[in-house]
PDB file of C-alpha atoms in Angstrom:
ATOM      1  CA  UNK N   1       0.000   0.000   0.000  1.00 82.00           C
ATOM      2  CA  UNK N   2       2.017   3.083  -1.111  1.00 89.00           C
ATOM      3  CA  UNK N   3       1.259   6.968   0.719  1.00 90.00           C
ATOM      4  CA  UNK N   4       0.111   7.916  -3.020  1.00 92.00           C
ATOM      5  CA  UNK N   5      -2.374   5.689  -3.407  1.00 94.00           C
ATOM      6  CA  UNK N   6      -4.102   6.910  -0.428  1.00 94.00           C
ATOM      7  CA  UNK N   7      -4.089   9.722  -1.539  1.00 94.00           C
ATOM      8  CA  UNK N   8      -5.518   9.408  -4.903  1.00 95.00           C
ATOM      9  CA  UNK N   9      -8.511   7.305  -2.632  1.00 95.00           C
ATOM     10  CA  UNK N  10      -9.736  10.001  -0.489  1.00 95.00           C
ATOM     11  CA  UNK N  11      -9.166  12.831  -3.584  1.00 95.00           C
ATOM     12  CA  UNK N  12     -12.009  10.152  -5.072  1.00 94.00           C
ATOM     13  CA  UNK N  13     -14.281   9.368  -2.433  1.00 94.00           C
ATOM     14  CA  UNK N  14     -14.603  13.018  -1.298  1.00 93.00           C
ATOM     15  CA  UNK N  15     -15.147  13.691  -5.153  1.00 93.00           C
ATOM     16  CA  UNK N  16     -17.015  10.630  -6.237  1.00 92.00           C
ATOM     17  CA  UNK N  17     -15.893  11.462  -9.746  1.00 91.00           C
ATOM     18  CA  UNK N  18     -12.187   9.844 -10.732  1.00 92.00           C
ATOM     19  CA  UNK N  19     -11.445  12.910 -13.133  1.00 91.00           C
ATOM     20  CA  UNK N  20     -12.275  15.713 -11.017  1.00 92.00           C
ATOM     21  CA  UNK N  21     -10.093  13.614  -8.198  1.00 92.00           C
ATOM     22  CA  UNK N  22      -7.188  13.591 -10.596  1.00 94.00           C
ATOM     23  CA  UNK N  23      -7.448  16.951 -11.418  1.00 93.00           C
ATOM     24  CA  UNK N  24      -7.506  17.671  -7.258  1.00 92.00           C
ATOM     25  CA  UNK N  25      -4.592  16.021  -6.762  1.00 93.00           C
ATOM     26  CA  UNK N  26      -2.680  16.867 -10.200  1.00 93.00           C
ATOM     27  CA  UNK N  27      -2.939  13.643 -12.068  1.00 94.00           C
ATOM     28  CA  UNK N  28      -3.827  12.129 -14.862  1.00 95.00           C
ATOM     29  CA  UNK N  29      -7.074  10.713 -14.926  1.00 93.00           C
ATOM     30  CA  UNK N  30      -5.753   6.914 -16.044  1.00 94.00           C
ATOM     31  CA  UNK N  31      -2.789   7.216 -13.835  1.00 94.00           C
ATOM     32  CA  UNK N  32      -5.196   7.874 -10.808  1.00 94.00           C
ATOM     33  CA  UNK N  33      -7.390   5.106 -12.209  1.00 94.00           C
ATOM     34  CA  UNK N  34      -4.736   2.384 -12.015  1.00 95.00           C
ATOM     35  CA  UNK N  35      -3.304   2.919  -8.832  1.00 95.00           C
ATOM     36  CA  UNK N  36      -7.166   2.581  -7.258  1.00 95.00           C
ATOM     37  CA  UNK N  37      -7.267  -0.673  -9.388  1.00 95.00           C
ATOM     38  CA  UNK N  38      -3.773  -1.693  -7.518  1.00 95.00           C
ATOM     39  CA  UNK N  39      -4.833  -0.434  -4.302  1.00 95.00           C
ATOM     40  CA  UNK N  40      -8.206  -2.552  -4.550  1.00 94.00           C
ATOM     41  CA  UNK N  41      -5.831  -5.990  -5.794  1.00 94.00           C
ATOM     42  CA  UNK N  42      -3.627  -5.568  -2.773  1.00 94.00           C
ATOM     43  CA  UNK N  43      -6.476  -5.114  -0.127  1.00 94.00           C
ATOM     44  CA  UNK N  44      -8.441  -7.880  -2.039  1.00 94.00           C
ATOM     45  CA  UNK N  45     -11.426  -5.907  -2.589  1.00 94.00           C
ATOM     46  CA  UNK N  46     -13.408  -3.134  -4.364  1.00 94.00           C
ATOM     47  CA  UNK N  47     -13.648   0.310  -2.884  1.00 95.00           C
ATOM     48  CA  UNK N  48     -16.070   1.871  -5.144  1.00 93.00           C
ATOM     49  CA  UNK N  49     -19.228   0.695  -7.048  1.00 91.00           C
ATOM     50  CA  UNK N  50     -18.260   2.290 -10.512  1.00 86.00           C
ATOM     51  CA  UNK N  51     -21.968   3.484 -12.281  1.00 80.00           C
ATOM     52  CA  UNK N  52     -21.862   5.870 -15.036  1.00 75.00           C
ATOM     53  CA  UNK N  53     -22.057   9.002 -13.014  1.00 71.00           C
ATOM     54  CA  UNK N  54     -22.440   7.788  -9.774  1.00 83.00           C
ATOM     55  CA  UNK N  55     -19.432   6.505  -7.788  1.00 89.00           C
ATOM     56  CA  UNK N  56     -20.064   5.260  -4.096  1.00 92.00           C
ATOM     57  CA  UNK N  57     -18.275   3.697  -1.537  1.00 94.00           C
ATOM     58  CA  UNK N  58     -18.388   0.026  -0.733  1.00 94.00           C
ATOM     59  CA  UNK N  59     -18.427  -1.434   2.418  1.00 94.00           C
ATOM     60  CA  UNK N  60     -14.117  -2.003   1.990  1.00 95.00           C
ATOM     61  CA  UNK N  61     -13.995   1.614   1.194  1.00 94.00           C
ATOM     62  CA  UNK N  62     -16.012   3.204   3.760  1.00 94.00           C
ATOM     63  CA  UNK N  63     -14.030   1.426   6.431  1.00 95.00           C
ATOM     64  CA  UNK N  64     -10.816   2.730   4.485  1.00 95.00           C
ATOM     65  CA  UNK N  65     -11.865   6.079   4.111  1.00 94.00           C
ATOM     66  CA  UNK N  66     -11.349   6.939   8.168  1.00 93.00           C
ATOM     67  CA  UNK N  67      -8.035   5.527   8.473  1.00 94.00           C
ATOM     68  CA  UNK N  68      -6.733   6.737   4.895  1.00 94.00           C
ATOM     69  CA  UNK N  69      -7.973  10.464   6.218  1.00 93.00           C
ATOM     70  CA  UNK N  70      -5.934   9.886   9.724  1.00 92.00           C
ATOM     71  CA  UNK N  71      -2.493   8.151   7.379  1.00 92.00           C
ATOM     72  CA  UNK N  72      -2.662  11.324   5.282  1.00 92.00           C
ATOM     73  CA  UNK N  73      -3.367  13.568   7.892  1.00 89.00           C
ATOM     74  CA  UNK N  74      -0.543  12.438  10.563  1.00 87.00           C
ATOM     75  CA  UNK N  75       1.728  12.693   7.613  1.00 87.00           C
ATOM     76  CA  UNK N  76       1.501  16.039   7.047  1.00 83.00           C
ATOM     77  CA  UNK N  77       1.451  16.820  10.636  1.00 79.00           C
ATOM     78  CA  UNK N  78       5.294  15.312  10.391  1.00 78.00           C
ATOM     79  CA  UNK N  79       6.119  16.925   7.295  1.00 76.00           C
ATOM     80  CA  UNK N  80       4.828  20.440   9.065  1.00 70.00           C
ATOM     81  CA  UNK N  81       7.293  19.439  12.508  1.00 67.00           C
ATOM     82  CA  UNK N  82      10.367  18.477  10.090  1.00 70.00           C
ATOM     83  CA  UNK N  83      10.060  21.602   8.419  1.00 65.00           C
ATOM     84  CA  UNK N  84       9.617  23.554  11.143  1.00 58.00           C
ATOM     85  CA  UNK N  85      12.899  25.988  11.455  1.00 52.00           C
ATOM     86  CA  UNK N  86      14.899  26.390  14.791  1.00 50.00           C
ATOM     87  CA  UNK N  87      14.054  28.665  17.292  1.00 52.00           C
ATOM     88  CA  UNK N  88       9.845  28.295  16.215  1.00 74.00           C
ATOM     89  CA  UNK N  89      10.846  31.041  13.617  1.00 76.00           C
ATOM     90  CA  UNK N  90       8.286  29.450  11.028  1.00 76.00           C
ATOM     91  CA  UNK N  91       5.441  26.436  10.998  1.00 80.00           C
ATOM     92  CA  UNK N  92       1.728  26.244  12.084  1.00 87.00           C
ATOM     93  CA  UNK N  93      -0.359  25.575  15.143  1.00 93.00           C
ATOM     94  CA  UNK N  94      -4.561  24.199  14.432  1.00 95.00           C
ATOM     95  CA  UNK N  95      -6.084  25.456  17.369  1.00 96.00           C
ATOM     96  CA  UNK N  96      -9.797  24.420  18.108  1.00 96.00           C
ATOM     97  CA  UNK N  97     -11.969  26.300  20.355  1.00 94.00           C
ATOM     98  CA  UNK N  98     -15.497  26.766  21.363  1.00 87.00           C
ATOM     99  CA  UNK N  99     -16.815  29.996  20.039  1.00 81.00           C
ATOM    100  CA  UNK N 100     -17.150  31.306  23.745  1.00 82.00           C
ATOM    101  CA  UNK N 101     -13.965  30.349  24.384  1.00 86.00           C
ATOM    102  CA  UNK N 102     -12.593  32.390  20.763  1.00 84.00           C
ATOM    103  CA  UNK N 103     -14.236  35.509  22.872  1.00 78.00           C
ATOM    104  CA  UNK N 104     -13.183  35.191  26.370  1.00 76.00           C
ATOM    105  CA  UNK N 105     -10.048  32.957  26.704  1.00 82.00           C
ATOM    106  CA  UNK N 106      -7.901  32.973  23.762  1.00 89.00           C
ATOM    107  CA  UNK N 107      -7.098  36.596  22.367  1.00 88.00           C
ATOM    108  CA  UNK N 108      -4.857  38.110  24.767  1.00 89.00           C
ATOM    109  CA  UNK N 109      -2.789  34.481  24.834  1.00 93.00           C
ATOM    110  CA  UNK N 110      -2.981  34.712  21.385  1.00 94.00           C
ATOM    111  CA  UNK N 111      -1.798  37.836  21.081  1.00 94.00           C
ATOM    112  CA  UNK N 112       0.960  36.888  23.518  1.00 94.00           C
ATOM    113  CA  UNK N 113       2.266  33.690  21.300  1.00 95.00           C
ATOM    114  CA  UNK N 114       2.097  35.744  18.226  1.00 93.00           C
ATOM    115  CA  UNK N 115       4.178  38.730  19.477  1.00 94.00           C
ATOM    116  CA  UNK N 116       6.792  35.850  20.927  1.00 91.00           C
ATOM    117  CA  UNK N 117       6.213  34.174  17.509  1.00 91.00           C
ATOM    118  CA  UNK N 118       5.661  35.714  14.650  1.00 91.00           C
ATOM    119  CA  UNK N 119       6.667  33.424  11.976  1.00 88.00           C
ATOM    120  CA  UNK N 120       4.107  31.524  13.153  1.00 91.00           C
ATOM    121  CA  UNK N 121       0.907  30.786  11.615  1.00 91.00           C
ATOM    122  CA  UNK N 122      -2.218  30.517  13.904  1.00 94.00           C
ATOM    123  CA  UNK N 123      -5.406  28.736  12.465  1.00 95.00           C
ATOM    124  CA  UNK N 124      -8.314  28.934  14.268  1.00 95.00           C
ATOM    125  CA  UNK N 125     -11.778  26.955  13.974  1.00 93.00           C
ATOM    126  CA  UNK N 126     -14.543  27.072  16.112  1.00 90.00           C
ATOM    127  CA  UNK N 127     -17.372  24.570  16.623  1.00 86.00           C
ATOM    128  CA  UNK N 128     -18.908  22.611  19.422  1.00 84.00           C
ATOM    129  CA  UNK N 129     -17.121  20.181  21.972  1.00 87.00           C
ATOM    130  CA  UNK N 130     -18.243  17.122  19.854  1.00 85.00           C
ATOM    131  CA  UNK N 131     -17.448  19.048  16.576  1.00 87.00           C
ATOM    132  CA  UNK N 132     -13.835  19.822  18.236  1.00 91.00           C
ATOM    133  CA  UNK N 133     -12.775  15.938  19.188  1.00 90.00           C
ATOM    134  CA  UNK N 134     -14.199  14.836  15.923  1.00 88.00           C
ATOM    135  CA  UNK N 135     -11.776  16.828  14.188  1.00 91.00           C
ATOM    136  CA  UNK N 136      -9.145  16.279  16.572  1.00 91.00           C
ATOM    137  CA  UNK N 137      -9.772  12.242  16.300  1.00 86.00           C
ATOM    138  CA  UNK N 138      -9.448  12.397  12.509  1.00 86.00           C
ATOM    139  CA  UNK N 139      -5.505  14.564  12.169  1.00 88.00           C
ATOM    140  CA  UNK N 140      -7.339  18.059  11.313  1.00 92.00           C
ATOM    141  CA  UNK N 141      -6.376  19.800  14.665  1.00 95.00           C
ATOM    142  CA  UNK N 142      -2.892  19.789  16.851  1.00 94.00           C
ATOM    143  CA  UNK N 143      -4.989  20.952  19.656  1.00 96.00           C
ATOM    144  CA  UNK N 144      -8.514  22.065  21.183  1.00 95.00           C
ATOM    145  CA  UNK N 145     -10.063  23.507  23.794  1.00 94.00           C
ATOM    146  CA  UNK N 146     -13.498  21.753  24.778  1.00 92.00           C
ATOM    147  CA  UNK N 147     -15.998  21.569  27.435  1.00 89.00           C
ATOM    148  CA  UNK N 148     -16.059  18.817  29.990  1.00 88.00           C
ATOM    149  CA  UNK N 149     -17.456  16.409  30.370  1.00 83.00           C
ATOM    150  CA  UNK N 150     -17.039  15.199  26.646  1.00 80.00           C
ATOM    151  CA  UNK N 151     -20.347  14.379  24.653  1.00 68.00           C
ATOM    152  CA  UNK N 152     -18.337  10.837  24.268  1.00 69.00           C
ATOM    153  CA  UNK N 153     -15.728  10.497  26.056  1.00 67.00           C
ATOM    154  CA  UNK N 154     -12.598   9.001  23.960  1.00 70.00           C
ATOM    155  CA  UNK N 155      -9.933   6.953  25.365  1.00 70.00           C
ATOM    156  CA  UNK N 156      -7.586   8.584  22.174  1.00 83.00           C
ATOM    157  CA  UNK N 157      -7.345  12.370  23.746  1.00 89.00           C
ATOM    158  CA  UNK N 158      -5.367  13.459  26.504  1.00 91.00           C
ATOM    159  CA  UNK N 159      -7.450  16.373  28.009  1.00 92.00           C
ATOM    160  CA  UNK N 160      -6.060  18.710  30.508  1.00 93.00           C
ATOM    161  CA  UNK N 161      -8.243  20.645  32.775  1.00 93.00           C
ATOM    162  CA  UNK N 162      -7.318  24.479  32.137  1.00 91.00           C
ATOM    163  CA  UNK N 163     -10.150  26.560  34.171  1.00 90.00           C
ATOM    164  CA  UNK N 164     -13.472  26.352  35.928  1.00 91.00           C
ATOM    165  CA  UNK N 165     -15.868  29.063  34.970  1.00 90.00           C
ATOM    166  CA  UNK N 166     -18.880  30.660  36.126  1.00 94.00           C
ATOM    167  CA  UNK N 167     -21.772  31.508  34.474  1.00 95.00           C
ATOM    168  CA  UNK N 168     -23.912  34.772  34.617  1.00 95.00           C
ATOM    169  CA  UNK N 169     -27.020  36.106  33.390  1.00 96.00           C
ATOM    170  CA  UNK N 170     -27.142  38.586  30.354  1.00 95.00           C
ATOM    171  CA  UNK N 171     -30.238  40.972  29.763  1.00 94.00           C
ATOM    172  CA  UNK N 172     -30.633  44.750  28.622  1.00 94.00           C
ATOM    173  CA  UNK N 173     -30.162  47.338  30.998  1.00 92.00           C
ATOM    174  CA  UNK N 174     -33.823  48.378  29.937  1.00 91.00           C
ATOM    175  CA  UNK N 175     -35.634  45.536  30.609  1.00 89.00           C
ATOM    176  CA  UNK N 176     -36.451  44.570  34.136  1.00 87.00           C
ATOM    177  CA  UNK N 177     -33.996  42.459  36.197  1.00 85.00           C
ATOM    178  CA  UNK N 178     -33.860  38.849  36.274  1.00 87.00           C
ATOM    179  CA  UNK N 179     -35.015  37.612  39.576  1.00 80.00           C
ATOM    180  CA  UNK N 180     -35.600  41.409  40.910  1.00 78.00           C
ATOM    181  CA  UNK N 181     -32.695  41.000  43.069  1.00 74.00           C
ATOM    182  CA  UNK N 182     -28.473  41.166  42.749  1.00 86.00           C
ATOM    183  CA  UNK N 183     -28.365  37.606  42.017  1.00 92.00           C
ATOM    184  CA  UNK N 184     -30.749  35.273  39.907  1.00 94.00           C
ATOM    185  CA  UNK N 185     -31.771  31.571  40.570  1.00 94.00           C
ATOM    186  CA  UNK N 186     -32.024  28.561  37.768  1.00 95.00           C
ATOM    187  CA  UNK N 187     -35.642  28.641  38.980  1.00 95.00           C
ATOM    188  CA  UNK N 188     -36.464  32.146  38.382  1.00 93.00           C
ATOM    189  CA  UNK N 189     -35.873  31.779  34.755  1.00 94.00           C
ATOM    190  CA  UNK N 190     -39.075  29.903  33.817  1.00 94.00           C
ATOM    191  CA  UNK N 191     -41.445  32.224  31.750  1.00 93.00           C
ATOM    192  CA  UNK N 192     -38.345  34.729  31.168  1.00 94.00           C
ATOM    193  CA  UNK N 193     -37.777  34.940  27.555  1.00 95.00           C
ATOM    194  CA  UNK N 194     -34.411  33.873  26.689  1.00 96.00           C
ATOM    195  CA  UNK N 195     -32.141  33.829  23.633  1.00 96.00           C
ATOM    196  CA  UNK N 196     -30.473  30.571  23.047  1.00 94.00           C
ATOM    197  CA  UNK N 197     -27.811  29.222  21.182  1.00 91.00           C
ATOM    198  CA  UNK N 198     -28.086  27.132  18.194  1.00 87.00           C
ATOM    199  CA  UNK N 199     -27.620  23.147  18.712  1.00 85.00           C
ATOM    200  CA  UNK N 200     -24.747  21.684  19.028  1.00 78.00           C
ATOM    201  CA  UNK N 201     -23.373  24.539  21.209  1.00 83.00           C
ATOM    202  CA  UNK N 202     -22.388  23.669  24.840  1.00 84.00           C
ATOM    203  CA  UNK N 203     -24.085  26.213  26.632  1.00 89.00           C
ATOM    204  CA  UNK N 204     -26.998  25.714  24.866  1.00 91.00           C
ATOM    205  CA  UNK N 205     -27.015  22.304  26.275  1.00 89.00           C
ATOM    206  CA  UNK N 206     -26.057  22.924  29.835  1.00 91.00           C
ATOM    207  CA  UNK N 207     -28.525  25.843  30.144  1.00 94.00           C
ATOM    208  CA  UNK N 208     -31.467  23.350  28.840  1.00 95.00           C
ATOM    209  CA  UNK N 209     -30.706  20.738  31.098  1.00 93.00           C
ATOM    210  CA  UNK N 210     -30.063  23.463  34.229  1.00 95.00           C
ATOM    211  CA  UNK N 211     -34.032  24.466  33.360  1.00 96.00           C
ATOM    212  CA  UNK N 212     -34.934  21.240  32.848  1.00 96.00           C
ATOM    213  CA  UNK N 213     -33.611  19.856  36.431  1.00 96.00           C
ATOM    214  CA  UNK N 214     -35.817  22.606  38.033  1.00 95.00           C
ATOM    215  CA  UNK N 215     -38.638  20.916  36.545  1.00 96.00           C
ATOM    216  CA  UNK N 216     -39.383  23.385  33.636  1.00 97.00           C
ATOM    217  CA  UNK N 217     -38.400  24.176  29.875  1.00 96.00           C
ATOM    218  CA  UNK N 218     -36.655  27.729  29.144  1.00 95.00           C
ATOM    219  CA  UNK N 219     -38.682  30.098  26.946  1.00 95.00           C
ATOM    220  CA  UNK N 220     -37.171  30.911  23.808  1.00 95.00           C
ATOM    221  CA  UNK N 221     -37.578  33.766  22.361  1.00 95.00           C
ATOM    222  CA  UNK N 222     -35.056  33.618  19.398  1.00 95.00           C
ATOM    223  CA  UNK N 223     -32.115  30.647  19.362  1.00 92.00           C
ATOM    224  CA  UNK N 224     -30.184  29.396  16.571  1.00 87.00           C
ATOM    225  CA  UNK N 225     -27.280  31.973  17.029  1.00 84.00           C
ATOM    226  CA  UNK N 226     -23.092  32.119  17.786  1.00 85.00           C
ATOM    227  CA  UNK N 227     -22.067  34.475  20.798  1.00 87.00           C
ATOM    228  CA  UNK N 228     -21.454  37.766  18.978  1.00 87.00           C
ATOM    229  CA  UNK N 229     -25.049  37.324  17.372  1.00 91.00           C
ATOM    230  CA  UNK N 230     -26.845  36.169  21.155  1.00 93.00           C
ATOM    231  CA  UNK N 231     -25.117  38.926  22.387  1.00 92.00           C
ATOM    232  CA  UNK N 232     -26.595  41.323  19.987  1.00 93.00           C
ATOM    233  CA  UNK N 233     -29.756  40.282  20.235  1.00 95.00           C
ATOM    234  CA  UNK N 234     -29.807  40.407  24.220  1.00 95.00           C
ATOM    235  CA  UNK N 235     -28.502  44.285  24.102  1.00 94.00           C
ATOM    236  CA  UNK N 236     -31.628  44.630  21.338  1.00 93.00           C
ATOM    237  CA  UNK N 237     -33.693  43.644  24.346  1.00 94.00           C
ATOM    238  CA  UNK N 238     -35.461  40.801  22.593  1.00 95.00           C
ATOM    239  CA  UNK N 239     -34.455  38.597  25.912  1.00 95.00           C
ATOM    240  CA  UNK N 240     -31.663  37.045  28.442  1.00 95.00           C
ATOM    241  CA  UNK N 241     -29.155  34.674  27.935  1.00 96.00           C
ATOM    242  CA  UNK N 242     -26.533  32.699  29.976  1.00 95.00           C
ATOM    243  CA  UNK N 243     -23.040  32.720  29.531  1.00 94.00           C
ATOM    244  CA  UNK N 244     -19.666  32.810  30.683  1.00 92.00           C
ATOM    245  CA  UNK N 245     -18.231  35.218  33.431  1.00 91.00           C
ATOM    246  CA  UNK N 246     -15.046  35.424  30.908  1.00 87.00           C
ATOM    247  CA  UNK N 247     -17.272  36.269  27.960  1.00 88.00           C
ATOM    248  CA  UNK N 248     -19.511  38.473  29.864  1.00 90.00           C
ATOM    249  CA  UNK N 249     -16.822  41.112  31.362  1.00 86.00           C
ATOM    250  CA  UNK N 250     -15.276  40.939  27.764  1.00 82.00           C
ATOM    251  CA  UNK N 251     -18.407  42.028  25.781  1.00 77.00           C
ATOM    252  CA  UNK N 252     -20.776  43.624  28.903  1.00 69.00           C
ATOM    253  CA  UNK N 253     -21.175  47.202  27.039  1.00 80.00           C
ATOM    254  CA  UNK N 254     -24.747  47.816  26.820  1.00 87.00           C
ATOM    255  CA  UNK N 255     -25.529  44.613  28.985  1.00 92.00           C
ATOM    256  CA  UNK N 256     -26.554  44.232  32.354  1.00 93.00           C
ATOM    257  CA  UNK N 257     -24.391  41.436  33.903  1.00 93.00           C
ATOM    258  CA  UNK N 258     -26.845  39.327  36.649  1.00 94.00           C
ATOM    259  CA  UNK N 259     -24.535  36.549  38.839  1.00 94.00           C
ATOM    260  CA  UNK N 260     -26.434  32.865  39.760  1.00 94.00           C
ATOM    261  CA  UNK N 261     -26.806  32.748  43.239  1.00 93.00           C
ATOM    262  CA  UNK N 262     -24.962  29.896  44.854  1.00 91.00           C
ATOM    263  CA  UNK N 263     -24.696  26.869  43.867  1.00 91.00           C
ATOM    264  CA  UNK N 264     -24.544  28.774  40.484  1.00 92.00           C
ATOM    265  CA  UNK N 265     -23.818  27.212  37.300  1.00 94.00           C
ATOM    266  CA  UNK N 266     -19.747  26.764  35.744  1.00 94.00           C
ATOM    267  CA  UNK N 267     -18.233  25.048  33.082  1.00 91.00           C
ATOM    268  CA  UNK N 268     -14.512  23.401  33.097  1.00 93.00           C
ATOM    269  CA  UNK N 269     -12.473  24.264  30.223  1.00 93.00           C
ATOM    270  CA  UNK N 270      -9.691  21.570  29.055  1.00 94.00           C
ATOM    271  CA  UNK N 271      -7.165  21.541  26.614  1.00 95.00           C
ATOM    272  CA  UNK N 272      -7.223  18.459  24.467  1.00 94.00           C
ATOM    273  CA  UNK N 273      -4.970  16.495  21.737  1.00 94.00           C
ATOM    274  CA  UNK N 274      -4.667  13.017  20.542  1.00 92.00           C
ATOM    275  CA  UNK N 275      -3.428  10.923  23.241  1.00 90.00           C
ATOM    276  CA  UNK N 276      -1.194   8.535  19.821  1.00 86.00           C
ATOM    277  CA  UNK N 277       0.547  11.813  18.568  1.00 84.00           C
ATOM    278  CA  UNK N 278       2.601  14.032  19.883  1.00 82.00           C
ATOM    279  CA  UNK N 279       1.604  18.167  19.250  1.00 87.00           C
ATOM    280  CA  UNK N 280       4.161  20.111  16.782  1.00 85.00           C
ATOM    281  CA  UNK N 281       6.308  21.695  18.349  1.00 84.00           C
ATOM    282  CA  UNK N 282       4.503  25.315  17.454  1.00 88.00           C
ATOM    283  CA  UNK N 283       2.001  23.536  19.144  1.00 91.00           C
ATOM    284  CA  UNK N 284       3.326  22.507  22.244  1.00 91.00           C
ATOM    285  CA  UNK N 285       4.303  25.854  22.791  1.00 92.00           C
ATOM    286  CA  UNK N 286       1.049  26.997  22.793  1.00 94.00           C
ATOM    287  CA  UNK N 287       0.279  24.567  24.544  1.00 94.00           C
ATOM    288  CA  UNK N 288       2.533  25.701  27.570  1.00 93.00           C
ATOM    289  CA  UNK N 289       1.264  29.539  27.345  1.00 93.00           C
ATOM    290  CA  UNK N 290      -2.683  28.127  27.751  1.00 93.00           C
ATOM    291  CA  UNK N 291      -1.301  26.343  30.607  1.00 91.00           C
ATOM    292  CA  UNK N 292       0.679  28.736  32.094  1.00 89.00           C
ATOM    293  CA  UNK N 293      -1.380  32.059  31.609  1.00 81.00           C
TER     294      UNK N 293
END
């Protein structure tokens, strides 16, 4: 089974068409052709059902496809550490982060590594928890930063528990106070009209299943939205919202800023990689500044 090869497979089953594949990966379309036939006579079996026009996996080829992805993708993470200069002078660090996180934790670290690092290159994505150790799982991230507890838990990450956060109440200053008082219980939120998150997003879920072990189900008023957008639409006055402390102090212009009375509500923040592969270096840097800020 040759590196190539692999490649040439995933180019086609993220494609299903062999000539657009070759052109992806800047082949002829016969050459590309025959080393998929020589791939499939080494592994003794088919990896596509070949229809005019429609190419699908087989069975073979969709339990390839994972671990061709994670080959490819741990390869270039060693090509990226090899070339690498001395001193961190040049490379790449994949950071993952929950969008929350993007807003409250990560720029003035950022900011920190870059000024200590220039050469190198910081690419951020944001998504959900589950979103974030998918991608880590599969080679497309060095590291992430994720909510505990994981939506499923995966022996193959190494997490690292970096802070413990409270959460606070959002609303507009001209709207009337959440629970009438300097502090606001889970309880007092039934009936409020709140603005939620969309799915996927980990305070959406912790704030729905807060409401729902007080016996009720929150009120939305408008949810489908990322932070910057919930945020908006609280100022606007349309309703509350819960978030982080972190997030709230960041972004509190034009928002009145409501604690949880004890026990409250938090979330624990952890830094996560693959438990098989090492970080980049670039990475491991990083890695070292999020611990140590």
């Amino acid at each position: 089974m040759q590196f190539q090869q692999l490649q040439y497979f995933v180019a086609v089953a993220e494609t299903r068409h062999f000539t657009r594949a070759a052109e992806l990966v800047h082949v002829a379309q016969p050459s590309l052709s025959q080393q998929i036939k020589s791939l499939e006579r080494e592994l003794g079996a088919d990896l596509f059902l070949r229809a005019r026009g429609n190419i699908t996996l087989t069975d073979a080829g969709e339990a390839l496809l994972p671990l061709a992805r994670r080959i490819l993708a741990d390869a270039d993470t060693a090509r990226q550490e090899v070339q690498e200069l001395a001193q961190l002078r040049s490379g790449r660090v994949r950071l993952g982060a929950t969008p929350s996180v993007c807003t409250g934790l990560l720029p003035d670290v950022l900011r920190a590594f870059h000024d200590r690092y220039p050469g190198i290159r910081l690419l951020i994505e944001e998504g959900g928890s589950h979103d974030l150790v998918r991608e880590l799982a599969r080679g497309a991230l060095d590291l992430a930063l994720v909510v505990l507890p994981l939506p499923t838990p995966s022996p193959a990450l190494t997490t690292v528990e970096l802070l413990r956060e409270d959460l606070v109440v959002v609303s507009s200053p001209e709207s009337p106070a959440p629970g009438g008082g300097r502090t606001v219980r889970v309880p007092d939120l039934e009936g409020a009209r709140m603005v939620m998150f969309r799915h996927g997003y980990d305070l959406r879920e912790l704030t729905v299943a807060a409401c729902r072990a007080e016996g009720f189900e929150p009120d939305f008023a408008v949810e489908g939205g990322e932070m910057d957008a919930v945020l908006g639409f609280v100022r606007s006055g349309l309703g509350l919202a819960v978030v982080p402390r972190m997030v709230a102090t960041r972004s509190g212009r034009g928002l009145r800023v409501t604690p949880l009375a004890p026990p409250g509500l938090h979330r624990t923040i952890a830094l996560a990689h693959r438990s098989d592969v090492a970080p980049p270096r670039a990475a491991r840097e990083l890695q070292r500044m999020l611990l140590e800020r």
